[in-house]
PDB file of C-alpha atoms in Angstrom:
ATOM      1  CA  MET X  18     -16.129  -9.190  -7.502  1.00 95.00           C
ATOM      2  CA  ASP X  19     -17.346  -6.709  -4.907  1.00 96.00           C
ATOM      3  CA  ARG X  20     -14.269  -4.501  -4.618  1.00 98.00           C
ATOM      4  CA  GLY X  21     -11.279  -4.428  -6.920  1.00 98.00           C
ATOM      5  CA  LEU X  22      -7.872  -2.983  -6.161  1.00 98.00           C
ATOM      6  CA  ILE X  23      -5.769  -1.768  -9.061  1.00 97.00           C
ATOM      7  CA  VAL X  24      -2.151  -0.704  -8.650  1.00 94.00           C
ATOM      8  CA  VAL X  25      -1.272   1.900 -11.274  1.00 93.00           C
ATOM      9  CA  GLU X  26       1.323   4.311 -12.533  1.00 88.00           C
ATOM     10  CA  GLU X  27       0.753   6.862 -15.272  1.00 86.00           C
ATOM     11  CA  THR X  28       1.744   4.740 -18.278  1.00 86.00           C
ATOM     12  CA  PRO X  29      -0.166   3.556 -21.360  1.00 87.00           C
ATOM     13  CA  ALA X  30      -0.076  -0.050 -20.116  1.00 86.00           C
ATOM     14  CA  HIS X  31      -1.542   0.968 -16.769  1.00 90.00           C
ATOM     15  CA  ALA X  32      -4.239   2.985 -18.552  1.00 93.00           C
ATOM     16  CA  ASP X  33      -5.219  -0.170 -20.450  1.00 93.00           C
ATOM     17  CA  LEU X  34      -5.339  -2.130 -17.192  1.00 94.00           C
ATOM     18  CA  LEU X  35      -7.393   0.615 -15.557  1.00 96.00           C
ATOM     19  CA  ARG X  36      -9.968   0.419 -18.354  1.00 96.00           C
ATOM     20  CA  GLU X  37     -10.021  -3.386 -18.014  1.00 95.00           C
ATOM     21  CA  ALA X  38     -10.626  -3.128 -14.258  1.00 97.00           C
ATOM     22  CA  GLU X  39     -13.409  -0.621 -14.883  1.00 97.00           C
ATOM     23  CA  GLU X  40     -15.099  -3.070 -17.289  1.00 96.00           C
ATOM     24  CA  HIS X  41     -14.921  -5.846 -14.680  1.00 96.00           C
ATOM     25  CA  ALA X  42     -16.282  -3.542 -11.991  1.00 98.00           C
ATOM     26  CA  ARG X  43     -19.132  -2.343 -14.192  1.00 97.00           C
ATOM     27  CA  GLY X  44     -20.100  -5.914 -15.090  1.00 96.00           C
ATOM     28  CA  ALA X  45     -20.073  -6.985 -11.446  1.00 97.00           C
ATOM     29  CA  ASP X  46     -21.631  -3.766 -10.096  1.00 97.00           C
ATOM     30  CA  ALA X  47     -18.511  -3.430  -7.956  1.00 98.00           C
ATOM     31  CA  SER X  48     -16.308  -0.570  -6.824  1.00 98.00           C
ATOM     32  CA  LEU X  49     -12.584   0.027  -7.297  1.00 98.00           C
ATOM     33  CA  THR X  50      -9.762   1.316  -5.173  1.00 98.00           C
ATOM     34  CA  ILE X  51      -7.139   2.805  -7.466  1.00 97.00           C
ATOM     35  CA  LEU X  52      -3.779   2.823  -5.743  1.00 96.00           C
ATOM     36  CA  THR X  53      -0.359   4.149  -6.535  1.00 91.00           C
ATOM     37  CA  PHE X  54       2.699   3.849  -4.367  1.00 89.00           C
ATOM     38  CA  ALA X  55       5.198   6.544  -3.494  1.00 83.00           C
ATOM     39  CA  THR X  56       8.495   5.747  -1.837  1.00 78.00           C
ATOM     40  CA  GLU X  57       9.977   7.730   1.028  1.00 72.00           C
ATOM     41  CA  ARG X  58      12.436   9.119  -1.532  1.00 72.00           C
ATOM     42  CA  ASP X  59       9.560  10.267  -3.783  1.00 68.00           C
ATOM     43  CA  VAL X  60       8.005  12.054  -0.832  1.00 67.00           C
ATOM     44  CA  GLY X  61      11.277  13.747   0.125  1.00 63.00           C
ATOM     45  CA  GLU X  62      11.839  14.943  -3.434  1.00 64.00           C
ATOM     46  CA  GLY X  63       8.209  16.032  -3.701  1.00 57.00           C
ATOM     47  CA  VAL X  64       8.344  17.997  -0.466  1.00 53.00           C
ATOM     48  CA  GLU X  65      11.498  19.751  -1.704  1.00 56.00           C
ATOM     49  CA  LYS X  66       9.681  20.726  -4.906  1.00 55.00           C
ATOM     50  CA  PHE X  67       6.676  21.913  -2.903  1.00 51.00           C
ATOM     51  CA  GLU X  68       8.944  23.975  -0.649  1.00 51.00           C
ATOM     52  CA  ALA X  69      10.453  25.652  -3.720  1.00 49.00           C
ATOM     53  CA  LEU X  70       6.986  26.234  -5.178  1.00 47.00           C
ATOM     54  CA  GLY X  71       5.765  27.567  -1.854  1.00 47.00           C
ATOM     55  CA  GLY X  72       8.587  30.112  -1.811  1.00 47.00           C
ATOM     56  CA  VAL X  73       7.443  31.412  -5.184  1.00 45.00           C
ATOM     57  CA  GLU X  74       3.749  31.451  -4.271  1.00 47.00           C
ATOM     58  CA  GLY X  75       4.207  32.518  -0.656  1.00 47.00           C
ATOM     59  CA  VAL X  76       2.475  29.308   0.512  1.00 48.00           C
ATOM     60  CA  THR X  77       3.870  26.491   2.656  1.00 51.00           C
ATOM     61  CA  TYR X  78       3.923  22.973   1.186  1.00 51.00           C
ATOM     62  CA  ASP X  79       6.492  21.479   3.504  1.00 54.00           C
ATOM     63  CA  ASP X  80       4.986  18.259   4.744  1.00 67.00           C
ATOM     64  CA  GLU X  81       4.199  14.736   3.658  1.00 73.00           C
ATOM     65  CA  ASP X  82       0.431  15.264   3.903  1.00 78.00           C
ATOM     66  CA  ALA X  83       0.554  18.064   1.328  1.00 75.00           C
ATOM     67  CA  PHE X  84       2.581  15.835  -0.993  1.00 74.00           C
ATOM     68  CA  ILE X  85       0.124  12.952  -0.642  1.00 82.00           C
ATOM     69  CA  GLU X  86      -2.862  15.245  -1.191  1.00 83.00           C
ATOM     70  CA  ALA X  87      -1.287  16.665  -4.355  1.00 80.00           C
ATOM     71  CA  ALA X  88      -0.381  13.157  -5.549  1.00 83.00           C
ATOM     72  CA  GLU X  89      -3.953  11.963  -4.941  1.00 89.00           C
ATOM     73  CA  ASP X  90      -5.289  14.954  -6.897  1.00 88.00           C
ATOM     74  CA  ALA X  91      -2.945  14.107  -9.783  1.00 87.00           C
ATOM     75  CA  LEU X  92      -4.008  10.451  -9.642  1.00 91.00           C
ATOM     76  CA  ALA X  93      -7.687  11.452  -9.646  1.00 93.00           C
ATOM     77  CA  ASP X  94      -7.074  13.608 -12.738  1.00 92.00           C
ATOM     78  CA  TYR X  95      -5.275  10.715 -14.475  1.00 93.00           C
ATOM     79  CA  VAL X  96      -8.120   8.312 -13.673  1.00 95.00           C
ATOM     80  CA  ALA X  97     -10.767  10.794 -14.839  1.00 95.00           C
ATOM     81  CA  GLN X  98      -8.873  11.344 -18.103  1.00 95.00           C
ATOM     82  CA  THR X  99      -8.421   7.615 -18.623  1.00 96.00           C
ATOM     83  CA  LEU X 100     -11.944   6.490 -17.763  1.00 96.00           C
ATOM     84  CA  GLY X 101     -13.893   9.555 -18.791  1.00 94.00           C
ATOM     85  CA  ASP X 102     -17.486   9.608 -17.594  1.00 93.00           C
ATOM     86  CA  THR X 103     -17.898   6.306 -15.755  1.00 95.00           C
ATOM     87  CA  ASP X 104     -20.658   5.037 -13.539  1.00 95.00           C
ATOM     88  CA  VAL X 105     -18.246   2.829 -11.586  1.00 97.00           C
ATOM     89  CA  SER X 106     -17.622   3.997  -8.036  1.00 97.00           C
ATOM     90  CA  TYR X 107     -13.931   4.379  -7.212  1.00 97.00           C
ATOM     91  CA  ASP X 108     -11.533   5.847  -4.684  1.00 97.00           C
ATOM     92  CA  VAL X 109      -7.985   6.992  -5.387  1.00 96.00           C
ATOM     93  CA  VAL X 110      -5.261   6.371  -2.842  1.00 94.00           C
ATOM     94  CA  VAL X 111      -1.554   7.150  -2.617  1.00 90.00           C
ATOM     95  CA  GLU X 112       0.374   5.089  -0.092  1.00 89.00           C
ATOM     96  CA  VAL X 113       3.913   5.811   1.022  1.00 85.00           C
ATOM     97  CA  ILE X 114       6.045   2.690   1.305  1.00 88.00           C
ATOM     98  CA  ASP X 115       9.694   1.996   1.972  1.00 82.00           C
ATOM     99  CA  GLY X 116       9.959  -0.844  -0.541  1.00 74.00           C
ATOM    100  CA  GLY X 117       8.337  -4.209  -0.944  1.00 85.00           C
ATOM    101  CA  TYR X 118       5.663  -3.575  -3.563  1.00 89.00           C
ATOM    102  CA  GLY X 119       4.323  -7.115  -3.236  1.00 91.00           C
ATOM    103  CA  THR X 120       3.941  -6.916   0.519  1.00 92.00           C
ATOM    104  CA  ALA X 121       2.454  -3.416   0.266  1.00 94.00           C
ATOM    105  CA  THR X 122      -0.031  -4.573  -2.386  1.00 95.00           C
ATOM    106  CA  LEU X 123      -1.168  -7.492  -0.243  1.00 96.00           C
ATOM    107  CA  ALA X 124      -1.510  -5.216   2.804  1.00 95.00           C
ATOM    108  CA  ALA X 125      -3.546  -2.729   0.756  1.00 97.00           C
ATOM    109  CA  ALA X 126      -5.787  -5.528  -0.535  1.00 97.00           C
ATOM    110  CA  ASP X 127      -6.503  -6.464   3.068  1.00 97.00           C
ATOM    111  CA  GLU X 128      -6.951  -2.855   4.196  1.00 97.00           C
ATOM    112  CA  TYR X 129      -9.391  -2.006   1.390  1.00 97.00           C
ATOM    113  CA  ASP X 130     -11.172  -5.375   1.534  1.00 97.00           C
ATOM    114  CA  ALA X 131     -10.394  -6.177  -2.101  1.00 98.00           C
ATOM    115  CA  ASP X 132     -11.495  -9.457  -3.603  1.00 98.00           C
ATOM    116  CA  HIS X 133      -9.842  -8.914  -7.001  1.00 98.00           C
ATOM    117  CA  LEU X 134      -6.414  -7.409  -7.729  1.00 97.00           C
ATOM    118  CA  PHE X 135      -5.303  -5.836 -11.006  1.00 96.00           C
ATOM    119  CA  VAL X 136      -1.548  -5.409 -11.551  1.00 93.00           C
ATOM    120  CA  THR X 137       0.962  -5.130 -14.368  1.00 88.00           C
ATOM    121  CA  GLY X 138       4.132  -7.130 -14.579  1.00 79.00           C
ATOM    122  CA  ARG X 139       7.179  -7.544 -16.733  1.00 69.00           C
ATOM    123  CA  ARG X 140       7.771 -10.546 -18.875  1.00 65.00           C
ATOM    124  CA  ARG X 141      10.768 -12.268 -17.344  1.00 64.00           C
ATOM    125  CA  SER X 142      12.468 -15.574 -17.741  1.00 63.00           C
ATOM    126  CA  PRO X 143      12.092 -18.027 -14.845  1.00 64.00           C
ATOM    127  CA  THR X 144      15.778 -17.472 -14.082  1.00 58.00           C
ATOM    128  CA  GLY X 145      15.254 -13.715 -13.910  1.00 52.00           C
ATOM    129  CA  LYS X 146      12.413 -14.174 -11.434  1.00 56.00           C
ATOM    130  CA  ALA X 147      14.479 -16.538  -9.294  1.00 49.00           C
ATOM    131  CA  ILE X 148      17.459 -14.199  -9.166  1.00 40.00           C
ATOM    132  CA  PHE X 149      15.766 -10.806  -8.960  1.00 41.00           C
ATOM    133  CA  GLY X 150      12.384 -11.670  -7.454  1.00 49.00           C
ATOM    134  CA  ASP X 151       9.124 -10.320  -8.712  1.00 76.00           C
ATOM    135  CA  TRP X 152       6.568  -8.452  -6.655  1.00 82.00           C
ATOM    136  CA  VAL X 153       3.784  -9.644  -8.963  1.00 84.00           C
ATOM    137  CA  GLN X 154       4.760 -13.237  -8.239  1.00 82.00           C
ATOM    138  CA  ARG X 155       4.519 -12.462  -4.515  1.00 87.00           C
ATOM    139  CA  VAL X 156       1.020 -11.077  -5.082  1.00 90.00           C
ATOM    140  CA  LEU X 157      -0.043 -14.119  -7.109  1.00 86.00           C
ATOM    141  CA  LEU X 158       1.172 -16.496  -4.424  1.00 87.00           C
ATOM    142  CA  GLY X 159      -0.030 -14.435  -1.465  1.00 93.00           C
ATOM    143  CA  PHE X 160      -3.548 -13.403  -2.494  1.00 95.00           C
ATOM    144  CA  ASP X 161      -6.374 -15.904  -2.064  1.00 95.00           C
ATOM    145  CA  GLU X 162      -8.811 -14.244  -4.462  1.00 95.00           C
ATOM    146  CA  PHE X 163      -8.694 -13.340  -8.155  1.00 95.00           C
ATOM    147  CA  VAL X 164      -5.684 -11.562  -9.665  1.00 93.00           C
ATOM    148  CA  THR X 165      -5.580 -10.068 -13.150  1.00 92.00           C
ATOM    149  CA  VAL X 166      -2.027  -9.569 -14.379  1.00 88.00           C
ATOM    150  CA  GLN X 167      -1.245  -7.640 -17.512  1.00 86.00           C
ATOM    151  CA  THR X 168       2.076  -8.723 -18.984  1.00 77.00           C
ATOM    152  CA  ARG X 169       3.259  -6.680 -21.915  1.00 63.00           C
ATOM    153  CA  GLU X 170       6.651  -5.498 -22.997  1.00 56.00           C
ATOM    154  CA  ASP X 171       5.664  -1.912 -22.132  1.00 49.00           C
ATOM    155  CA  ALA X 172       3.978  -2.773 -18.835  1.00 47.00           C
ATOM    156  CA  GLU X 173       6.399  -0.684 -16.816  1.00 47.00           C
TER     157      GLU X 173
END
């Protein structure tokens, strides 16, 4: 592994996966890109909150870039809290998507030149996957390198 990509949210299961990815990266002397997704709806709601906050503080937070910057700062804080003092090199990234987590994950893997993906997934029956789809399954089938999937009841 030269560069790992981990897709996270701020949950205990994702924290466990983040620590696992850090162990892999340390052992391989590799770097990580730590990614979280925000939907267009998340951005709209976030901008509204920033606008309200800006009115109180007398500062303007009324654009998508400010939302993404704040989200990246929050993600960096989460990663620092989770990993503590680590010697693994990593970048944090927030990407805005309009759906399609599997497709977005594969595109990010290509964009950040990842050769190992780390994701969490739900335990589902084969019927559930067939009916509802599963973005993790799309990643497994669409990525030609290594994929680590954490499947726990509390993964999401």
